[in-house]
XYZ file of C-alpha atoms in Angstrom:
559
model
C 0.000 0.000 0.000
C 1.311 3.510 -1.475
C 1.619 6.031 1.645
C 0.466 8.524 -0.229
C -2.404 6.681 -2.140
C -3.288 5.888 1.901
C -3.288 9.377 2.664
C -5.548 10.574 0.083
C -8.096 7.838 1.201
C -8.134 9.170 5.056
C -8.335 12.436 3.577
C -10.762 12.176 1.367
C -13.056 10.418 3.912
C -12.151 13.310 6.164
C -13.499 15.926 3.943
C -16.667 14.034 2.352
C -17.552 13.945 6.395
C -16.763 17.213 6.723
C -19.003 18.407 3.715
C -21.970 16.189 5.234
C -21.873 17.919 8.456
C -20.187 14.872 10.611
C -18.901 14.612 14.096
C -16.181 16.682 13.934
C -14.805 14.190 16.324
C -14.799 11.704 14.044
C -13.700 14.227 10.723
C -10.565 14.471 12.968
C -9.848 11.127 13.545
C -9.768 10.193 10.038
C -7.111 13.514 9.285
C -4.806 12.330 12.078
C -4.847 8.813 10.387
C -3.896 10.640 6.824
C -0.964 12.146 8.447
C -0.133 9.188 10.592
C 0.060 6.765 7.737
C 1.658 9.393 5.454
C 4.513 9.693 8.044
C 4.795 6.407 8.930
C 8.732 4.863 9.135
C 7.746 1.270 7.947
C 6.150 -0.309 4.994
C 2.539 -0.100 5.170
C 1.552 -3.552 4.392
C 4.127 -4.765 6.916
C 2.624 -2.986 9.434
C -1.129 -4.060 8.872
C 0.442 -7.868 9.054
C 2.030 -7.678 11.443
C -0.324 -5.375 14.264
C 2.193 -2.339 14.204
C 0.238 -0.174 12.701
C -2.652 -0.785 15.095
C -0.217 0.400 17.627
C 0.584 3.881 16.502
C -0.790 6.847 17.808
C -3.745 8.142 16.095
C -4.955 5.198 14.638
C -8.008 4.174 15.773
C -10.204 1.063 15.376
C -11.843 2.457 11.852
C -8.765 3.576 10.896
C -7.106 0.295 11.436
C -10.443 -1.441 9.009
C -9.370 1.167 6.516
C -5.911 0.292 6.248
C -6.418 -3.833 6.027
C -9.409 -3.305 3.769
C -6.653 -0.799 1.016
C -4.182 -3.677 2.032
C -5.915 -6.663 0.955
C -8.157 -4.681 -1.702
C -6.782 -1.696 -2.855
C -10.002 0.087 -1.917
C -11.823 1.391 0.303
C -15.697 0.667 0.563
C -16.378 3.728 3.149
C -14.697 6.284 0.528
C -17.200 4.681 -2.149
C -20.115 4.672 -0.079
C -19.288 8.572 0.409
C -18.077 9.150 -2.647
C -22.418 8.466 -3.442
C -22.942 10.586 -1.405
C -20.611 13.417 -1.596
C -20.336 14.599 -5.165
C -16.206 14.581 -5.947
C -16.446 18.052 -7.443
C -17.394 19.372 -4.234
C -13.656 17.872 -2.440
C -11.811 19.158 -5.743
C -12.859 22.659 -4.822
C -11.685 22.791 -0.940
C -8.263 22.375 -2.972
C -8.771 25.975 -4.020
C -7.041 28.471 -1.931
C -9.787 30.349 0.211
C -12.831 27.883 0.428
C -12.925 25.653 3.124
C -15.992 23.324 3.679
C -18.227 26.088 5.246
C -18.303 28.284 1.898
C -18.563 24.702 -0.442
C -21.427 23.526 1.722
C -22.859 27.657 0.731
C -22.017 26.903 -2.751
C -23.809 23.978 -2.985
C -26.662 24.558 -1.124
C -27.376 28.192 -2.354
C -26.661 27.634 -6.648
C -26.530 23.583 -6.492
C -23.287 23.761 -7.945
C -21.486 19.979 -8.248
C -18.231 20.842 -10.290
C -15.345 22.993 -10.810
C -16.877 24.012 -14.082
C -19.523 24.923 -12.668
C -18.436 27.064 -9.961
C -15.947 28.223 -12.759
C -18.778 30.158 -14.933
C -20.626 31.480 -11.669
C -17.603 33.431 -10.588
C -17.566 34.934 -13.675
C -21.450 35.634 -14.430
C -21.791 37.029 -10.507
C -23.719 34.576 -8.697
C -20.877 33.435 -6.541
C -20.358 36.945 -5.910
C -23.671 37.653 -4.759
C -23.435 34.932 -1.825
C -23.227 36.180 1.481
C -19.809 36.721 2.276
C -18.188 36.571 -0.950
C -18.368 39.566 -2.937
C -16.976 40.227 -6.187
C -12.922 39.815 -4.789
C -13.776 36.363 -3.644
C -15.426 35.718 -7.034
C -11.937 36.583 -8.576
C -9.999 34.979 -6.482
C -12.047 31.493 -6.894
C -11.685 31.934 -10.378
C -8.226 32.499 -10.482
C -7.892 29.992 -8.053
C -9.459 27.200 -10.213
C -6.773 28.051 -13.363
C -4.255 27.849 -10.798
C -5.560 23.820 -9.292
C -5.965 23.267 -13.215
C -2.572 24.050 -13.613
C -1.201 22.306 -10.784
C -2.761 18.507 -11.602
C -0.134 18.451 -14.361
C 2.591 17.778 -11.703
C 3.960 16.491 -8.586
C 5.567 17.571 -6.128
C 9.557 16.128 -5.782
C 9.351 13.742 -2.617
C 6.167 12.343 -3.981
C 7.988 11.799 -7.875
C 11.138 10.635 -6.602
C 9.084 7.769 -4.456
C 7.342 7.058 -7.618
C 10.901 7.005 -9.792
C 12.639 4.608 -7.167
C 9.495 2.104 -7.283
C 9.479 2.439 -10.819
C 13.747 1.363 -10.473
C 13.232 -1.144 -8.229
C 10.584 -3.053 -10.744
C 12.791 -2.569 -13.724
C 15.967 -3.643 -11.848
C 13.921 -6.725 -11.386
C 13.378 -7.236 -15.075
C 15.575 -9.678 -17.036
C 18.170 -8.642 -18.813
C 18.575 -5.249 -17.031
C 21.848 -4.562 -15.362
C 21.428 -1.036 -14.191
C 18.684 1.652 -13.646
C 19.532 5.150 -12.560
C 17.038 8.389 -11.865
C 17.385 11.094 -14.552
C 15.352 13.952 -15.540
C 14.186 17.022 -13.206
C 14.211 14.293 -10.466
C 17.402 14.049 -9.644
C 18.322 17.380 -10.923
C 15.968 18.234 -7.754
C 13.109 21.027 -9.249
C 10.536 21.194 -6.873
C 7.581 20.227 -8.839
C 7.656 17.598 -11.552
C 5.786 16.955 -14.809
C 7.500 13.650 -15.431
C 9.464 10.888 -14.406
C 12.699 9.663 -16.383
C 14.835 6.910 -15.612
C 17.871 5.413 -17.427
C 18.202 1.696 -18.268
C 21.461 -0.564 -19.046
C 20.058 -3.672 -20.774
C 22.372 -6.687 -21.992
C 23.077 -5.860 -25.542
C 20.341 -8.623 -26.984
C 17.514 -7.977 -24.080
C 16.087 -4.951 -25.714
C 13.380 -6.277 -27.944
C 12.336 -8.565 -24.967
C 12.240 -5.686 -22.640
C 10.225 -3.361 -24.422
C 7.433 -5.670 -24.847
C 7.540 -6.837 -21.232
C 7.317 -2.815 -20.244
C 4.231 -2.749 -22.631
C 2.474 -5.481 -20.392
C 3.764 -3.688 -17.120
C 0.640 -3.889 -14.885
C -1.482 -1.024 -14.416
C -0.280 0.820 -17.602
C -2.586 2.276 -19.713
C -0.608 3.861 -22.370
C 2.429 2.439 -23.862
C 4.599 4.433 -26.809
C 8.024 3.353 -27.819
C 10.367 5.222 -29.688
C 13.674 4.303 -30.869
C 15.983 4.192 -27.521
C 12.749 5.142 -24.921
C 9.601 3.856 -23.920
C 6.709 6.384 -22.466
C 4.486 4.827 -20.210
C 1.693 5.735 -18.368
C 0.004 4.413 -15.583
C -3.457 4.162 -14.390
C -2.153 6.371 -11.454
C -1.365 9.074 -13.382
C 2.449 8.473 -13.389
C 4.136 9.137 -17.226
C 7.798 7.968 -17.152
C 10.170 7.859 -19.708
C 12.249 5.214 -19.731
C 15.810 5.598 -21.868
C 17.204 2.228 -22.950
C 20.950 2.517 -22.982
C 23.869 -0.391 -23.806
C 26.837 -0.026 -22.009
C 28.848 2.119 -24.604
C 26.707 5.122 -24.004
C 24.964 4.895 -20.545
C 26.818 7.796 -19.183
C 25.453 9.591 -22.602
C 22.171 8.783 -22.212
C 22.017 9.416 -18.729
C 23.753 12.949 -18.875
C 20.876 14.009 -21.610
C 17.738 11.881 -19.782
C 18.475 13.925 -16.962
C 18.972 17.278 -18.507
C 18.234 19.930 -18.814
C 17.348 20.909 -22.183
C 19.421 24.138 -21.999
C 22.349 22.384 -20.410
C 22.980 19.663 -22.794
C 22.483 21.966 -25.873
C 25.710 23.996 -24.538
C 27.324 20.620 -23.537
C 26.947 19.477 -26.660
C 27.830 22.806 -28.494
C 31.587 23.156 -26.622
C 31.847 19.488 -28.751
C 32.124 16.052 -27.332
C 33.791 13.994 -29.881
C 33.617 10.377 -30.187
C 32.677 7.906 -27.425
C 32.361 5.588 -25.912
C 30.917 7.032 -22.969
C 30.236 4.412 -20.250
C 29.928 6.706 -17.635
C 29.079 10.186 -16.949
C 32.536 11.351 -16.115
C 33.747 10.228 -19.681
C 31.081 12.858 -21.205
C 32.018 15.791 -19.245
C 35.986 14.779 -19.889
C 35.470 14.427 -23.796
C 34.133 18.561 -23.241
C 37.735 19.536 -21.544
C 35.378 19.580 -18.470
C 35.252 18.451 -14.625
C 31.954 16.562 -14.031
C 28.872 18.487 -12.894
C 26.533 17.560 -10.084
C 22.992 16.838 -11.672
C 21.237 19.772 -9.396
C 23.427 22.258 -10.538
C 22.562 21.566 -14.731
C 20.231 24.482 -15.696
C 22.218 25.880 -18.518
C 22.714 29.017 -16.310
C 26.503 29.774 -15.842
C 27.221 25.632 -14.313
C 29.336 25.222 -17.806
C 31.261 28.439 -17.305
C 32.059 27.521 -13.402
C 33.114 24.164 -14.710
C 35.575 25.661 -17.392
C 37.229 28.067 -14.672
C 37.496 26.011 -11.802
C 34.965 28.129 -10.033
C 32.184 24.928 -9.556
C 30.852 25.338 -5.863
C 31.941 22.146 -3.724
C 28.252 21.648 -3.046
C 26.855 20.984 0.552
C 26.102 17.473 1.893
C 24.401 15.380 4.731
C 27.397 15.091 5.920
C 28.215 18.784 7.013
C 25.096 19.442 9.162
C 26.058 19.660 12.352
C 22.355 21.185 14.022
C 18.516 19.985 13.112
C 16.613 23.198 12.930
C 12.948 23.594 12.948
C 11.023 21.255 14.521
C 7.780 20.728 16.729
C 6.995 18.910 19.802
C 4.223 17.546 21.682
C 3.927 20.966 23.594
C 2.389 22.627 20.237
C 1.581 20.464 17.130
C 3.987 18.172 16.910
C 3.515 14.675 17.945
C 7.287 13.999 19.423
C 8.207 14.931 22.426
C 11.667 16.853 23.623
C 13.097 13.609 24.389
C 12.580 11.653 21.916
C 13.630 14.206 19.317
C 17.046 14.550 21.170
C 17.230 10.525 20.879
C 16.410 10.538 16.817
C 18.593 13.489 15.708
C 21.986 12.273 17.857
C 21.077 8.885 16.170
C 21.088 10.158 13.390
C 24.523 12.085 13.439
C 23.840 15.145 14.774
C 25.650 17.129 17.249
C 22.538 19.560 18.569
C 18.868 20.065 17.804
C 17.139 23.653 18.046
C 13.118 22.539 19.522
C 10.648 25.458 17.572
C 7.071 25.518 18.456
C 4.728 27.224 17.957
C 4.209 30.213 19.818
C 1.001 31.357 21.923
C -0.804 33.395 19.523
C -1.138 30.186 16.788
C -4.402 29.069 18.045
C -4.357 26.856 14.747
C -1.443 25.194 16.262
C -1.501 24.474 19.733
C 0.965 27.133 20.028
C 3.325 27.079 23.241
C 1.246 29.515 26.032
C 3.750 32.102 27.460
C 3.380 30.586 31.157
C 4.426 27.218 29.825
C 7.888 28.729 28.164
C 9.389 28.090 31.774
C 8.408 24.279 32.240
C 9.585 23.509 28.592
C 12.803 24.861 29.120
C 13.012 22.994 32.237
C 12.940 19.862 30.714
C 14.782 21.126 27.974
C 17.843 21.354 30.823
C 16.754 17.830 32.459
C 17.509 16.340 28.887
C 20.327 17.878 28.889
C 21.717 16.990 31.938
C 21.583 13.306 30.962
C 23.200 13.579 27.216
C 27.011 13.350 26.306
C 28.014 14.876 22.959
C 24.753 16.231 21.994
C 22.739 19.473 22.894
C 19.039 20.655 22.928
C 18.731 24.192 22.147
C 15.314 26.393 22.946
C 14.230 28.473 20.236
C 10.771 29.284 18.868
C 9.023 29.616 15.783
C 7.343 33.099 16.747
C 4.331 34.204 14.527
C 4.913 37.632 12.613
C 1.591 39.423 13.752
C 0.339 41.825 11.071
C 1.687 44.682 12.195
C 5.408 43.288 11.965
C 6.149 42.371 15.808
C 6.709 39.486 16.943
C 4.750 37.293 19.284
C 5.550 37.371 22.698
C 6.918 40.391 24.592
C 11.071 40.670 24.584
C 10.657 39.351 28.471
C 9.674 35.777 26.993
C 11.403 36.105 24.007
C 14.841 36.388 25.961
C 13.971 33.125 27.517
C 14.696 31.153 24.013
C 18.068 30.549 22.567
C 16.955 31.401 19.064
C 13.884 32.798 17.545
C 12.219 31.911 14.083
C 9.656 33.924 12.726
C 7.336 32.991 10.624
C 4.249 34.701 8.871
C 1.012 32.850 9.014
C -1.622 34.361 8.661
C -2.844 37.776 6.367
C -1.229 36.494 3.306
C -3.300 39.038 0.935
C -1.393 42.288 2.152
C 0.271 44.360 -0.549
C 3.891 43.683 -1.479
C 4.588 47.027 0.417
C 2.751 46.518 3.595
C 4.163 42.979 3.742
C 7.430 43.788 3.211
C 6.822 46.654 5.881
C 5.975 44.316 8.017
C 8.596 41.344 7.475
C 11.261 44.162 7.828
C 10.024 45.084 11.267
C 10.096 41.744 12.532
C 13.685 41.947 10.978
C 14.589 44.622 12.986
C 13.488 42.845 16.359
C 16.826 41.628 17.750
C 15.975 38.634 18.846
C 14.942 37.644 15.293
C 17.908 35.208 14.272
C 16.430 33.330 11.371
C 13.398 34.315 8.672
C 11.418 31.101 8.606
C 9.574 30.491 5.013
C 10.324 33.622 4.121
C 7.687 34.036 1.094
C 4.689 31.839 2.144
C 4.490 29.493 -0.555
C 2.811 26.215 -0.688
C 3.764 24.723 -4.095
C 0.724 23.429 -6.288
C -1.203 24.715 -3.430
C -0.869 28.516 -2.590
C 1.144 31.318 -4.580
C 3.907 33.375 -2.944
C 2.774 36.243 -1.120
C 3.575 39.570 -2.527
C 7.033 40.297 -1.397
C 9.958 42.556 -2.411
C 12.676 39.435 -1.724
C 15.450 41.214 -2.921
C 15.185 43.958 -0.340
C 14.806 41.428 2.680
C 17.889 39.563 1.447
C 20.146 43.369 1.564
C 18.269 43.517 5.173
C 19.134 39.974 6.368
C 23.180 40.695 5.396
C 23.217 44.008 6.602
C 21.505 42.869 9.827
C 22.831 38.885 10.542
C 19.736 36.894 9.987
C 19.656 33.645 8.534
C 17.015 33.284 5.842
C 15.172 29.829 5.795
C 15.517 27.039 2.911
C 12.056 25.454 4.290
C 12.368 21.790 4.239
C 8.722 20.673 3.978
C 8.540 19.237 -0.052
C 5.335 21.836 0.408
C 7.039 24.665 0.974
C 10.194 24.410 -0.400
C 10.827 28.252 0.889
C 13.354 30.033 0.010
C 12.977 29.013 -3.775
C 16.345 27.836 -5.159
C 16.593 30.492 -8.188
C 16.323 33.141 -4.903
C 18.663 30.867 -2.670
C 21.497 31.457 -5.137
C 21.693 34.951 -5.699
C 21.334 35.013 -1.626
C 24.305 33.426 -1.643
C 26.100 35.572 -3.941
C 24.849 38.617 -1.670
C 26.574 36.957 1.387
C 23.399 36.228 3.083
C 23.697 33.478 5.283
C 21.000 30.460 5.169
C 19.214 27.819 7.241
C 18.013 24.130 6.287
C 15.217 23.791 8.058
C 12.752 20.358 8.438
C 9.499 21.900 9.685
C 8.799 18.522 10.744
C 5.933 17.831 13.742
C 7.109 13.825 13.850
C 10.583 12.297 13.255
C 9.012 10.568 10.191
C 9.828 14.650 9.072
C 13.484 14.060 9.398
C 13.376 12.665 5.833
C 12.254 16.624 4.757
C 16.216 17.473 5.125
C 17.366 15.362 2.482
C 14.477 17.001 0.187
C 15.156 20.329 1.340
C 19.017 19.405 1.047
C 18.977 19.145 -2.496
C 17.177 22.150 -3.144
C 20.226 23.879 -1.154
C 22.785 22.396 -3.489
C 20.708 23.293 -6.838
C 20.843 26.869 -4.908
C 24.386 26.614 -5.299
C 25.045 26.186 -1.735
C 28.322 25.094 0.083
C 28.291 24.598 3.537
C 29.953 27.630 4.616
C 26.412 29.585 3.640
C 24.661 27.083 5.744
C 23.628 28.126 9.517
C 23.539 24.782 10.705
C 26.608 23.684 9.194
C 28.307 24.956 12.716
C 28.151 23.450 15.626
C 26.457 24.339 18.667
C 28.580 27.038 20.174
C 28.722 28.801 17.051
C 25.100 28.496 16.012
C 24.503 30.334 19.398
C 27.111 33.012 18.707
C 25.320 33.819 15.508
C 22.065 33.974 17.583
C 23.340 36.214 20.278
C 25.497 38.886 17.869
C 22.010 40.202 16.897
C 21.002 40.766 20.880
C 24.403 42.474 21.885
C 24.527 46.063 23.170
């Protein structure tokens, strides 16, 4: 069972109850099984077998049917019997940004309105604008809203692709005849939202023929096209991957122009390669007079040039993070507590951890209450107390209140070690009175790091309107850290912006935004992105250890 096929089930049953008017009780339990199962360490079906997933928190007893029923079935017979019910246009349009079940339950009700077509032409002939509560701005922004979702079906996001490219590896490794399969396309060079999936295939020089035909009865696809050297395929899921078929005198050929990109290869190919072969990707770049590139930097914008001079950035790795930044407990709306974050992240290699809920004012989140700052910390210091080699730092992820302070008064925040702040809420300001306001938080010195600096949710919500260039000068002239967002949903600072931060000097942050330690995986997603920015470690806050993480934090609060 797919984890996120799983999720979309609990979700969807979530939001079909919600649209009927259900126990909100019960609407709840079914979202805290979609993030439970979407999170979950283990295989799925493993965990059905074998009773661990009855075990985990949040899973209840209908939760648990669910699961064995999309286990042994694929299916789930509650989601049909809603899906009756509930018509599916009606969940497709609490995917657009701005109506949430209340206002779809209006829309229905009021102009008996099933589909996104629908709703689509009454935005535009004023009927949705004549609803209570809507108004001719809504009416815009629903319409604009349903381009955007139209758009956004075309892709994936990159931890969601890059699952779907390594089970589509693993099957073809399986296949006879095949000797090696490698990830190409935007993939691997790491863009954050994918059209496609391409992979790269070494076949025994006489197992082509055989192959292509056993790819054409592949179950589950619905579309097969072959071309000479690649197979398209598409699957009933929705999943098109091109699949290169390469022999072992031009693999490293194939696979340099599978993965791309377009622009990059044409000025590979136009310094001249000359003959092959080219077994491997290091042969390609050395037939150019050329080092080889990393895949995240090839965008055909200046990677060539670097490469030619010597001047190729010696990209930052898992290796150099020394601190796991932004994270949330148990004490907002996390579902880990102190201690057994501390455990994970020194298990996994790391030398400190900075804790960062929520604080008081997000309602939405549980956020941490000003009067129970002190008993956190406290067992922040009991934890510590009982650890060798590892430290637990208290910071914050403060909410930027519309007016540019920060939440909390400076008497709390001088309790934390570190502050993040974070805008979450009023998203439709003007790109003056929002940057107004992120600069004022900017100039609060306990600020140390800008968390998600522009608001985006990819596929989901736009950027807010945000002059990004000025809070960059502001962030180097002041010493804040500006956030690379780890989440594959944020993705925040975008990579195109996280390079020419670099060049500027400003210095930048990988954080997870995770609420479990299933979110630890967010790094190596949010890693990537970093490197196609360009990064080396030296630009990266956490890249230092503990005691100089905290001298960065504490240069912005001296006299």
């Amino acid at each position: 069972m797919d984890r996120r096929a799983a999720r979309q089930v609990f979700e969807q049953i979530a939001a079909s109850l919600a649209l009927k008017g259900d126990n909100p009780f019960r609407i709840r339990a079914f979202e805290t099984a979609a993030r439970v199962v979407a999170e979950f360490p283990g295989d799925l079906d493993e965990a059905v077998r074998t009773g661990t997933l009855a075990q985990a928190e949040g899973i209840g007893k209908a939760s648990l049917e669910i699961a064995r029923e999309l286990v042994t079935t694929g299916r789930s017979s509650f989601l049909d019997e809603l899906r009756e019910k509930v018509p599916p246009g009606l969940l497709e349009m609490l995917h657009i940004p701005g109506l949430g079940v209340a206002k779809v339950r209006l829309i229905h009700d009021e102009l008996h309105l099933d589909t996104l077509a629908e709703l689509e032409v009454a935005a535009g002939d004023g009927r949705l604008a004549a609803l209570p509560r809507f108004g001719t701005k809504t009416a815009e922004k629903i319409r604009k809203g349903i381009a955007y979702l139209r758009r956004s079906q075309e892709f994936s996001l990159l931890h969601h692709a890059r699952s779907e490219a390594e089970a589509l590896c693993r099957a073809l490794a399986s296949q006879p005849g095949v000797e090696r399969v490698e990830i190409a396309g935007s993939v691997r060079r790491c863009r954050e939202i994918i059209r496609d999936v391409d992979v790269v295939v070494l076949h025994a020089p006489d197992a082509r023929d055989a192959l292509v035909r056993r790819l054409g009865a592949t179950p589950g696809v619905t579309e097969f096209v072959g071309t000479e050297g690649m197979v398209t395929l598409r699957f009933d899921s929705g999943l098109v991957a091109d699949v290169v078929l390469a022999t072992a005198a031009d693999f490293g050929l194939a696979w340099v122009r599978a993965t791309g990109s377009v622009e990059h290869v044409r000025q590979l190919e136009a310094v001249g390669l000359g003959p092959g072969p080219f077994p491997d990707e290091a042969s390609v770049y050395h037939a150019a007079g050329l080092p080889w590139i990393p895949p995240e930097l090839r965008e055909g914008a200046g990677e060539l040039e670097a490469a030619a001079t010597g001047t190729l950035p010696r990209l930052v790795e898992q290796s150099d993070l020394k601190g796991f930044l932004h994270c949330h407990t148990n004490y907002s709306d996390g579902t880990t507590t102190i201690a057994q974050w501390a455990d994970a992240c020194q298990a996994a290699g790391y030398s400190w951890i900075g804790i960062t809920d929520h604080s008081g004012s997000a309602a939405y989140a549980g956020g941490l209450k000003a009067p129970d700052v002190p008993r956190q910390h406290a067992e922040i210091d009991a934890i510590n107390a009982g650890l060798e080699g590892f430290r637990v730092l208290k910071g914050v992820e403060a909410d930027i209140l519309a007016d540019g302070t920060l939440d909390y008064g400076p008497d709390v925040l001088d309790q934390f070690d570190f502050v993040i702040g974070s805008i979450h809420s009023r998203f439709g300001m003007t790109g003056e009175a929002m940057t107004a306001r992120v600069l004022r938080a900017m100039d609060d010195p306990h600020l140390t790091i800008l968390g998600h600096p522009t608001g985006r949710l990819l596929l989901s919500r736009d950027p807010y309107a945000l002059d990004v260039e000025c809070v960059l000068t502001r962030a180097v002239l002041l010493g804040i850290a500006v956030e690379m967002n780890a989440d594959p949903h944020r993705l925040d600072l975008d990579w195109r912006a996280a390079r020419r931060a670099r060049e500027q000097g400003v210095t930048l942050s990988i954080g997870a935004d995770a609420h479990s330690v299933a979110g630890m995986a967010n790094v190596v997603v949010g890693l990537g992105v970093a490197r196609k920015g360009w990064l080396e470690a030296k630009d990266v806050l956490n890249t230092r250890d503990a005691a100089g993480f905290l001298a960065f934090a504490r240069a912005r609060r001296a006299p």
